[in-house]
Coordinates of N, CA, C and O and ligand atoms in Angstrom, one line a residue:
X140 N 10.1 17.3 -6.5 CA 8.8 16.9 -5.9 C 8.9 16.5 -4.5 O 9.7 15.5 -4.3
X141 N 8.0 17.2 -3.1 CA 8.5 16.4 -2.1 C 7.9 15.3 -2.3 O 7.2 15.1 -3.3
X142 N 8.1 14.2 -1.2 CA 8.1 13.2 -0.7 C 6.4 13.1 -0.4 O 6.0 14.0 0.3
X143 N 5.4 12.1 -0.9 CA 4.3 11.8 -0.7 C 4.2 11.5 0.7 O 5.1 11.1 1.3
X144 N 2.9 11.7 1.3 CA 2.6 11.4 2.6 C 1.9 10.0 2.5 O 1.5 9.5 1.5
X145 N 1.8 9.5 3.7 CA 2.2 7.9 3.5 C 1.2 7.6 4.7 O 1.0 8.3 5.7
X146 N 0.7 6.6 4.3 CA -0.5 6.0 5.2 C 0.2 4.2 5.3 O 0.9 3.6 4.5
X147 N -0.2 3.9 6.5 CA 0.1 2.8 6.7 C -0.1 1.5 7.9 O 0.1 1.7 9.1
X148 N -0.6 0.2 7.4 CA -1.4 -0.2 8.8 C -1.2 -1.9 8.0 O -1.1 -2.3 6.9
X149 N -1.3 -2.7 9.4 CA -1.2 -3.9 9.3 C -2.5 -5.0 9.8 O -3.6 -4.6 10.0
X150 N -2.1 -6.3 9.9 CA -2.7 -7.3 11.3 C -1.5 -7.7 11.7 O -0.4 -7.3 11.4
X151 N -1.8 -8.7 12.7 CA -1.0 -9.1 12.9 C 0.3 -10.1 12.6 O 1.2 -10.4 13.3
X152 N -0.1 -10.5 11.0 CA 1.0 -11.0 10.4 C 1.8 -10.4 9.6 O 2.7 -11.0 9.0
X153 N 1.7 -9.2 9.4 CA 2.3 -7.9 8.8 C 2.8 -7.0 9.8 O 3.5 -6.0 9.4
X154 N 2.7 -7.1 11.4 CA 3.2 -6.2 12.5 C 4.8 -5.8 12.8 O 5.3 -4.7 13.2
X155 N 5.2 -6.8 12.3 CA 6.7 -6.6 12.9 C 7.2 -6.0 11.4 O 7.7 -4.9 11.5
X156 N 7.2 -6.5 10.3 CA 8.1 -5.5 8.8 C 6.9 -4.2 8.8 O 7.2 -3.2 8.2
X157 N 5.9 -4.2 9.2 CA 5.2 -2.7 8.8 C 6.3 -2.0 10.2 O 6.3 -0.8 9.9
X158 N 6.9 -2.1 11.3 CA 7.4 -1.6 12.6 C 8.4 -1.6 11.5 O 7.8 -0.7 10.8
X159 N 9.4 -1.8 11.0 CA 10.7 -2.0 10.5 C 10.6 -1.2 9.2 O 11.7 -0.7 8.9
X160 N 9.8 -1.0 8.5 CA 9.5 -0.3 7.1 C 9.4 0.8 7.3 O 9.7 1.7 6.6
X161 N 8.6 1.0 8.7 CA 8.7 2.7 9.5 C 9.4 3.1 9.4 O 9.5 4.1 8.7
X162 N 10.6 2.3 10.5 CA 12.0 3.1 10.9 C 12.3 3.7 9.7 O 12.3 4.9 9.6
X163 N 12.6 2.5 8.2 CA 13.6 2.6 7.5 C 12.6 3.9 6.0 O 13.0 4.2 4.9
X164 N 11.3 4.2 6.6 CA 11.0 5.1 5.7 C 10.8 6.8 6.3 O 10.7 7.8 5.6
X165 N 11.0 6.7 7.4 CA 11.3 7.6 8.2 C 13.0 8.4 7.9 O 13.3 9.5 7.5
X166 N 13.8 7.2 8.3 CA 14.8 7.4 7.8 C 15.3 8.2 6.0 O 16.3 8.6 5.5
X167 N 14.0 8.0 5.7 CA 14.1 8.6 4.3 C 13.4 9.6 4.1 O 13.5 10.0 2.9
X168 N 12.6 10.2 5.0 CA 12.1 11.5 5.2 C 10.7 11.3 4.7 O 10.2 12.2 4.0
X169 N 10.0 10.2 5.1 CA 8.7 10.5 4.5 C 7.9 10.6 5.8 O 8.3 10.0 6.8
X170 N 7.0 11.1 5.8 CA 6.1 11.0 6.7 C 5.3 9.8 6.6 O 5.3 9.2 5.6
X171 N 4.5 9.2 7.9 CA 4.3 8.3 7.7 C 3.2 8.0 8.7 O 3.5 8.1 9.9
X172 N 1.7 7.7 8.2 CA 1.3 8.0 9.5 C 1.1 6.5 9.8 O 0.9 5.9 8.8
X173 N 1.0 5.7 11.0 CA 0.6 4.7 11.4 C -0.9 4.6 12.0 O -1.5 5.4 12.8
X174 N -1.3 3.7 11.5 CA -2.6 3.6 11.3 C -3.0 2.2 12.6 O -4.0 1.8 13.1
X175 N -1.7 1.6 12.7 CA -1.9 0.4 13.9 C -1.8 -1.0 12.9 O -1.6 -1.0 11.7
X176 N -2.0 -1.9 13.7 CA -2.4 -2.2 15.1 C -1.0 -1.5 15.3 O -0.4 -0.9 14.4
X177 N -0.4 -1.6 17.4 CA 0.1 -1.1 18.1 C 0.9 -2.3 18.7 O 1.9 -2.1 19.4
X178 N 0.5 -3.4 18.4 CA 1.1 -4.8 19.1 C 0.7 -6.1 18.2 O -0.2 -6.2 17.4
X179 N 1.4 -6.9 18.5 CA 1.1 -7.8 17.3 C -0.2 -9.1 17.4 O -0.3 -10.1 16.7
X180 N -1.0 -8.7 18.4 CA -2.0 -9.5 18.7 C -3.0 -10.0 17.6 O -2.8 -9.5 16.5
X181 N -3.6 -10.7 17.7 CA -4.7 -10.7 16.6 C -5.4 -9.9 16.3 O -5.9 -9.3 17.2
X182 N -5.8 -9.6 15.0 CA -6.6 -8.6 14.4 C -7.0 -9.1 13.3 O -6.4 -10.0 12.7
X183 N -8.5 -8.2 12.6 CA -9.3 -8.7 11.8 C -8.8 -7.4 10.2 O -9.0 -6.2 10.0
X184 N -8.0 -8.8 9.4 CA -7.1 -7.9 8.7 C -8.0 -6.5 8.1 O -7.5 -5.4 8.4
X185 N -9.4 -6.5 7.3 CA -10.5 -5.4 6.6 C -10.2 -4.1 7.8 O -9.8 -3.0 7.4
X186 N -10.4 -4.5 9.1 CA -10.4 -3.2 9.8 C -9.3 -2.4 9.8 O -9.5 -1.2 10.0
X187 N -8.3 -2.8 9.5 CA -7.2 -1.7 9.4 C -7.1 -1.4 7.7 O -6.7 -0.3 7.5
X188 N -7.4 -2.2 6.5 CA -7.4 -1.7 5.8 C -8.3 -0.6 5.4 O -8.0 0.4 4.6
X189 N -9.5 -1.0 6.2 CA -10.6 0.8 5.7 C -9.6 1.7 6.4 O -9.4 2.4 5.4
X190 N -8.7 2.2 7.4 CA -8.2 3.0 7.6 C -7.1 3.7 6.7 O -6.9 4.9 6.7
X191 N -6.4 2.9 6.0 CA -5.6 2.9 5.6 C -6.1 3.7 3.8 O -5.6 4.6 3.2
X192 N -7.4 2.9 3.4 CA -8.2 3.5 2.0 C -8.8 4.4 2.7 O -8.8 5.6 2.2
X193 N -9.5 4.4 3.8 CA -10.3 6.1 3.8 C -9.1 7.3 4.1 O -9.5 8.5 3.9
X194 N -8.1 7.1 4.3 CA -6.9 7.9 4.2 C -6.4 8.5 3.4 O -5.8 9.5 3.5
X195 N -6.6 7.4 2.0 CA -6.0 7.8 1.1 C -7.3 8.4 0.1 O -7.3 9.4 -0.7
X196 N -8.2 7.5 0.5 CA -9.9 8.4 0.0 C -10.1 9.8 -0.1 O -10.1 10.5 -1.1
X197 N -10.2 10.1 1.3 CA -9.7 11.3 1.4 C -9.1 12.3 1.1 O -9.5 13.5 1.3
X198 N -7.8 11.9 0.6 CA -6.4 12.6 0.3 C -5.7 13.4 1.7 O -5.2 14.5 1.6
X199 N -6.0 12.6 3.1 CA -5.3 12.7 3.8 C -3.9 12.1 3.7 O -3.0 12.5 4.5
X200 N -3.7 11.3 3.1 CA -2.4 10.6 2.5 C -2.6 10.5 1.4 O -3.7 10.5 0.9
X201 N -1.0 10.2 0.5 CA -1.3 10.5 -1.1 C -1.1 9.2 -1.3 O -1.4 8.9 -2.5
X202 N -0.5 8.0 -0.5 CA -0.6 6.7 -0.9 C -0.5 5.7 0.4 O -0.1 6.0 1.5
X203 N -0.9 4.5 0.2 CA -0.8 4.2 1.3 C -0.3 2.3 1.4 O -0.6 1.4 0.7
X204 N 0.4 2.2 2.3 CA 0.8 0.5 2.4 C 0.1 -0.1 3.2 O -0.5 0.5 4.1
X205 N 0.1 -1.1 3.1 CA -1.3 -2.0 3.9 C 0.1 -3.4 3.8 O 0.9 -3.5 2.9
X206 N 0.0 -4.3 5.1 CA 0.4 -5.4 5.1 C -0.2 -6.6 5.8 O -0.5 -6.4 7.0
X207 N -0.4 -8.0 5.2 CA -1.3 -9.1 5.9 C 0.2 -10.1 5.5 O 1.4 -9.7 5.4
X208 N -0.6 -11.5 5.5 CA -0.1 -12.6 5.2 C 0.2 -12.1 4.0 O 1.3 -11.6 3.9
X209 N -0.7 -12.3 2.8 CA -0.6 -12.5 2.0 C -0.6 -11.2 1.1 O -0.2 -11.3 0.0
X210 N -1.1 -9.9 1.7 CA -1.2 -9.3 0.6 C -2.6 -9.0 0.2 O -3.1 -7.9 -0.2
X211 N -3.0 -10.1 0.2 CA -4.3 -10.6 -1.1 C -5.8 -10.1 -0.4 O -6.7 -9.6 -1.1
X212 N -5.8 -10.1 1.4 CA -7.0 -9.9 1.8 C -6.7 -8.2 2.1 O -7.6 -7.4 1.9
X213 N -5.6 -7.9 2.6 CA -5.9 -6.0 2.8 C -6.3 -5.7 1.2 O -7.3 -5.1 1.0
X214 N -5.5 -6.2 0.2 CA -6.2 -5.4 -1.0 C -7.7 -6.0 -1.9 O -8.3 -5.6 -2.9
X215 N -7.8 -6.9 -1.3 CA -9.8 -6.8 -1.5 C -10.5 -5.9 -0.8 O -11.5 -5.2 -1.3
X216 N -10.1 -5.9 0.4 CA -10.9 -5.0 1.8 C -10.6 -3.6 1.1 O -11.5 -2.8 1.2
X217 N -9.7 -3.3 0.7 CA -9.2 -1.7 0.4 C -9.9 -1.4 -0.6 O -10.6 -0.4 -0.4
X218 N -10.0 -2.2 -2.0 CA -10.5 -2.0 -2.7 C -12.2 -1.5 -3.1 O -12.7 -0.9 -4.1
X219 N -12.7 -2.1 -1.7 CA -14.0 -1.8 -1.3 C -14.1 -0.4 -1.2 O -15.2 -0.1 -1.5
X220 N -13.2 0.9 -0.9 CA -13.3 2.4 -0.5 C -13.3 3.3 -1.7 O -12.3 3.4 -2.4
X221 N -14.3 3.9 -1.9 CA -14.1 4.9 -3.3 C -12.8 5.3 -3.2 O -12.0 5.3 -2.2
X222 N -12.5 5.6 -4.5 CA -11.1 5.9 -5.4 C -10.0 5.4 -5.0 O -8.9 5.9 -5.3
X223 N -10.1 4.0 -4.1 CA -8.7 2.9 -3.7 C -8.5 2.4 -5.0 O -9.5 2.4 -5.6
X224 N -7.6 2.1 -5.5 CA -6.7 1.4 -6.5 C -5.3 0.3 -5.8 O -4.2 0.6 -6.1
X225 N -5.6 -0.8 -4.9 CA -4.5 -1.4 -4.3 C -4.4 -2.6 -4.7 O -5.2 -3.5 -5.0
X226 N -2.9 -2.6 -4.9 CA -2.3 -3.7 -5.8 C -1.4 -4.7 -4.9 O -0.5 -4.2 -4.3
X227 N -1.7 -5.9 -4.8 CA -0.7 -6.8 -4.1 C 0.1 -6.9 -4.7 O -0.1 -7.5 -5.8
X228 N 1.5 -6.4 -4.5 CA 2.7 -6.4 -4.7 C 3.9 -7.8 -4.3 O 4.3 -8.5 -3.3
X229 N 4.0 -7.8 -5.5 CA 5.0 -9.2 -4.8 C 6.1 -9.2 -5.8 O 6.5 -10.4 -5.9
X230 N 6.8 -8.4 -6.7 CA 7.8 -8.2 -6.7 C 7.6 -6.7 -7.2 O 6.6 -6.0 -7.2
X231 N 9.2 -6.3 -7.7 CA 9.7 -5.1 -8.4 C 9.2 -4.6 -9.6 O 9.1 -3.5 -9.9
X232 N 8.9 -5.7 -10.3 CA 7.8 -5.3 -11.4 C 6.8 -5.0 -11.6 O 6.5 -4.1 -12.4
X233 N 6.0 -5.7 -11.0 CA 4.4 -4.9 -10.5 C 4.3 -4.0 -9.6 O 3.4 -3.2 -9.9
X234 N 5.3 -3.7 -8.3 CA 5.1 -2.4 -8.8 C 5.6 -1.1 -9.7 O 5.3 0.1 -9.5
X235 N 6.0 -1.5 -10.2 CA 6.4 -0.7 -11.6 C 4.9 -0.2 -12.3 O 4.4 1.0 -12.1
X236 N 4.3 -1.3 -13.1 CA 3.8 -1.8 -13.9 C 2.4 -1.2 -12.9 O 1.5 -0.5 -13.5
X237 N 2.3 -1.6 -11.5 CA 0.8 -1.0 -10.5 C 0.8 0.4 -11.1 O -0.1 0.8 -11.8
X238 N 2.2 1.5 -10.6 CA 2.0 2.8 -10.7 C 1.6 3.4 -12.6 O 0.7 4.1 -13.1
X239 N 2.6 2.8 -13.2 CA 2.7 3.0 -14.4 C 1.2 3.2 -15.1 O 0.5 4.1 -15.6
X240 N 1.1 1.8 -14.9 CA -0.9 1.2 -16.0 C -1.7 1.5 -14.9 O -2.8 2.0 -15.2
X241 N -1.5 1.3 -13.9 CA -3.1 1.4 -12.9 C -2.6 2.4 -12.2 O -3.4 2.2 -11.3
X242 N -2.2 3.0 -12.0 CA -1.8 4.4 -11.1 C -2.7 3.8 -9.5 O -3.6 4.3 -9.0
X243 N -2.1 2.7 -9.2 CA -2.4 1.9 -8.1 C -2.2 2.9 -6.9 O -1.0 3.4 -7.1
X244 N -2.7 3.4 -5.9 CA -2.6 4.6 -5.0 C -2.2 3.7 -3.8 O -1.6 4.5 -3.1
X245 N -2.2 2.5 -3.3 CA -2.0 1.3 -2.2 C -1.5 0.6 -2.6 O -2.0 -0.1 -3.5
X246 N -0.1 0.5 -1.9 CA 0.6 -0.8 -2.1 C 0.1 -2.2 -0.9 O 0.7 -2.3 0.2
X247 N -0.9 -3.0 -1.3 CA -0.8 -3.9 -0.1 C 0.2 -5.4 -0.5 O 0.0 -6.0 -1.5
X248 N 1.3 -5.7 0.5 CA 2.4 -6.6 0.7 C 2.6 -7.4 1.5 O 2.3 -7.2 2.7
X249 N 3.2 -8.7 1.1 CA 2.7 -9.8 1.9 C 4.2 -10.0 3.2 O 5.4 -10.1 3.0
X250 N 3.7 -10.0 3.9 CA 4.5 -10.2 4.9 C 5.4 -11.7 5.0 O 6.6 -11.8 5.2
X251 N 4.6 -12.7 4.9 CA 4.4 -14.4 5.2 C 5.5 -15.0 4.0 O 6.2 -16.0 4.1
X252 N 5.4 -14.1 2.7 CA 6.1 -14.5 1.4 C 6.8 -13.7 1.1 O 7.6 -14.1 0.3
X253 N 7.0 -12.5 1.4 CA 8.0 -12.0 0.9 C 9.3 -11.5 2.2 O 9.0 -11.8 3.3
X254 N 10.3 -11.0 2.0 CA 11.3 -10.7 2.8 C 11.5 -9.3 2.9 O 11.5 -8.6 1.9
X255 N 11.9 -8.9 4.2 CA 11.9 -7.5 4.4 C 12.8 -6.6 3.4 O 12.7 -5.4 3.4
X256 N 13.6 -7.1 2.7 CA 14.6 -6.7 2.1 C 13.6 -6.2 0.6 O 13.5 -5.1 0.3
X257 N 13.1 -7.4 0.0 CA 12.5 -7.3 -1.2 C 10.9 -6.5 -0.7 O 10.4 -6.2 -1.8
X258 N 10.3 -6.2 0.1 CA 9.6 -5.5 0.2 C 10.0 -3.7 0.3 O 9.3 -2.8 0.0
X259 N 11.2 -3.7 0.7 CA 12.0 -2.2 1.0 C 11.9 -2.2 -1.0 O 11.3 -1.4 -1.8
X260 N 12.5 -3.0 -1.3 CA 12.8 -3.1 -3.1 C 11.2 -2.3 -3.8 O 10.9 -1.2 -4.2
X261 N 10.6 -3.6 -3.7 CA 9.2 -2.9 -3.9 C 8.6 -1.9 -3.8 O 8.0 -1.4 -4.7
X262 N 8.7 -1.3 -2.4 CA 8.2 0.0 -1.5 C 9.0 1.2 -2.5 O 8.4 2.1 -3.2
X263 N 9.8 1.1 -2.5 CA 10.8 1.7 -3.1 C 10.6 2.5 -5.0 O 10.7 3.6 -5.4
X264 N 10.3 1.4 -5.3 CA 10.0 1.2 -6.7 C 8.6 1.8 -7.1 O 8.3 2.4 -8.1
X265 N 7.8 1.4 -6.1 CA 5.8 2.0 -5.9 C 5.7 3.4 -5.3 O 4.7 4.1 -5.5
X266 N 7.1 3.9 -4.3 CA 7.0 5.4 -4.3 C 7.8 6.4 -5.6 O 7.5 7.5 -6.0
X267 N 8.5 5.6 -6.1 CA 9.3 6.2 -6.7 C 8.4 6.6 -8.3 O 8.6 7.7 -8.7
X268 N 7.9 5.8 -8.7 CA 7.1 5.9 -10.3 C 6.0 6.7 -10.4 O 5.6 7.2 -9.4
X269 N 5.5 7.0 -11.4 CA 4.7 7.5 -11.4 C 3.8 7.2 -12.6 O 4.0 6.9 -13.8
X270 N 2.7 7.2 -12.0 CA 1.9 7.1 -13.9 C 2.0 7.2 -15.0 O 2.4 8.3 -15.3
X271 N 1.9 6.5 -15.9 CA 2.1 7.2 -17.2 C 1.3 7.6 -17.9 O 1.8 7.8 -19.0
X272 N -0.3 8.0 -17.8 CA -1.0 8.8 -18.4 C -1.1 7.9 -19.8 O -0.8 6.8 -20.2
X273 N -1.9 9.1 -20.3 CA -2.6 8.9 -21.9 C -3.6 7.6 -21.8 O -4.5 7.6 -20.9
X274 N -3.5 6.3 -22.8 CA -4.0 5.3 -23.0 C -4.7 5.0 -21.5 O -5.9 5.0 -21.2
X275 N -3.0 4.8 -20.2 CA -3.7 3.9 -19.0 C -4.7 5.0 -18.4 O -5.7 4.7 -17.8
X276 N -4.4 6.1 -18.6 CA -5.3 7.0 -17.3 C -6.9 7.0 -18.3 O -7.9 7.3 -17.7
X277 N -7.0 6.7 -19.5 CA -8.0 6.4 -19.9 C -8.4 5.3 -19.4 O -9.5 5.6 -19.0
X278 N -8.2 4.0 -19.1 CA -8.4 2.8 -18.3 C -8.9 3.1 -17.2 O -10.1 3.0 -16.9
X279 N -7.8 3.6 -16.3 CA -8.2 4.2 -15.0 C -9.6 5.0 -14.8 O -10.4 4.8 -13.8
X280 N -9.7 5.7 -15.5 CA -11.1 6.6 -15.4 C -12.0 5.6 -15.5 O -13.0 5.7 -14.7
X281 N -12.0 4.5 -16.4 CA -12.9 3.2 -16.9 C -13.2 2.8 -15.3 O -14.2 3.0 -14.7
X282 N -12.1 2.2 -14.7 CA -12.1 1.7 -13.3 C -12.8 2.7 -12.5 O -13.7 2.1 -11.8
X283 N -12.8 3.8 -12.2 CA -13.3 4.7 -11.5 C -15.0 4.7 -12.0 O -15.9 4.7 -11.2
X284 N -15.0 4.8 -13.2 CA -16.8 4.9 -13.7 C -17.5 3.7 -12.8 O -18.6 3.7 -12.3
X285 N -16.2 2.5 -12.8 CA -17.7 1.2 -12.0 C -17.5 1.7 -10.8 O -17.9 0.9 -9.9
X286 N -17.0 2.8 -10.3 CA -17.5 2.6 -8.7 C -19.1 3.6 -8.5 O -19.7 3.8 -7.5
X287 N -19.6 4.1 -10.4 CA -20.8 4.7 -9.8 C -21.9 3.6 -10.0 O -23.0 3.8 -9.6
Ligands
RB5_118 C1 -4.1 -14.0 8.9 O1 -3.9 -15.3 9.3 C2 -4.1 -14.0 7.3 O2 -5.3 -14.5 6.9 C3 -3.9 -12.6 6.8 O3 -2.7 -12.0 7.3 C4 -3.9 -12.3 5.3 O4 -2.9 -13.1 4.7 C5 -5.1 -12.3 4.6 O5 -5.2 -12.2 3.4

């Protein structure tokens, strides 16, 4: 199966490991598109997360990473864009357990708490899995009905 196409955008407390997650996913042959910011100034974390969900909305990208402080505010803001499913990730199990039960399409990751190392782990783990259908993808559709 190739390699998913990859959406991806920060604020400024997520600037420097989303720069470093590049390199090292690049290095792995994914595409990757950068969505910004471009410098690590202040920014209003929601605005880069709509770029990052209308991307994957779309299906201009088939999944996409979002990174703040915490994690916690890109994946409310994301969550706002028809057919986003973004999960704050904060360890290796969830995202297991995101792709698996929620066929979670966005990984948003906390920059402030987690370490670049264990976010590669993560990243890793949320590209790699895949849904498991039956029971959850009945769930899933459930989730998809409240967005009418
Ligand atoms: C920015 O200070 C911080 O609020 C943001 O990075 C994020 O953690 C929000 O959820």
């Amino acid at each position: 199966m190739p390699n998913p196409k990859l959406a991806i955008a920060s604020d400024h407390a997520g600037f420097e490991q989303k720069e470093q997650l590049i390199e090292w996913l690049n290095q792995l042959d994914y595409e990757v598109n950068d969505f910004g910011p471009f410098d690590d100034n202040r920014v209003d974390y929601p605005d880069y997360a709509q770029l990052v969900a209308e991307a994957v909305s779309t299906e201009q990208a088939t999944l996409g990473i979002l990174l703040c402080g915490t994690g916690i505010g890109m994946s409310i803001a994301a969550n706002k864009i028809k057919g986003v499913r973004a999960a704050n990730l904060t360890s290796v199990e969830f995202a297991t357990l995101a792709r698996e039960h929620n066929a979670a399409n966005i990984a948003a990751l906390s920059a402030r708490f987690v370490d670049l190392n264990t976010n590669k782990e993560i990243l890793s783990t949320f590209l790699g899995t895949q849904p498991l259908g039956d029971r959850h993808a009945d769930r899933v559709d459930k989730i998809t009905a409240l967005e009418q």
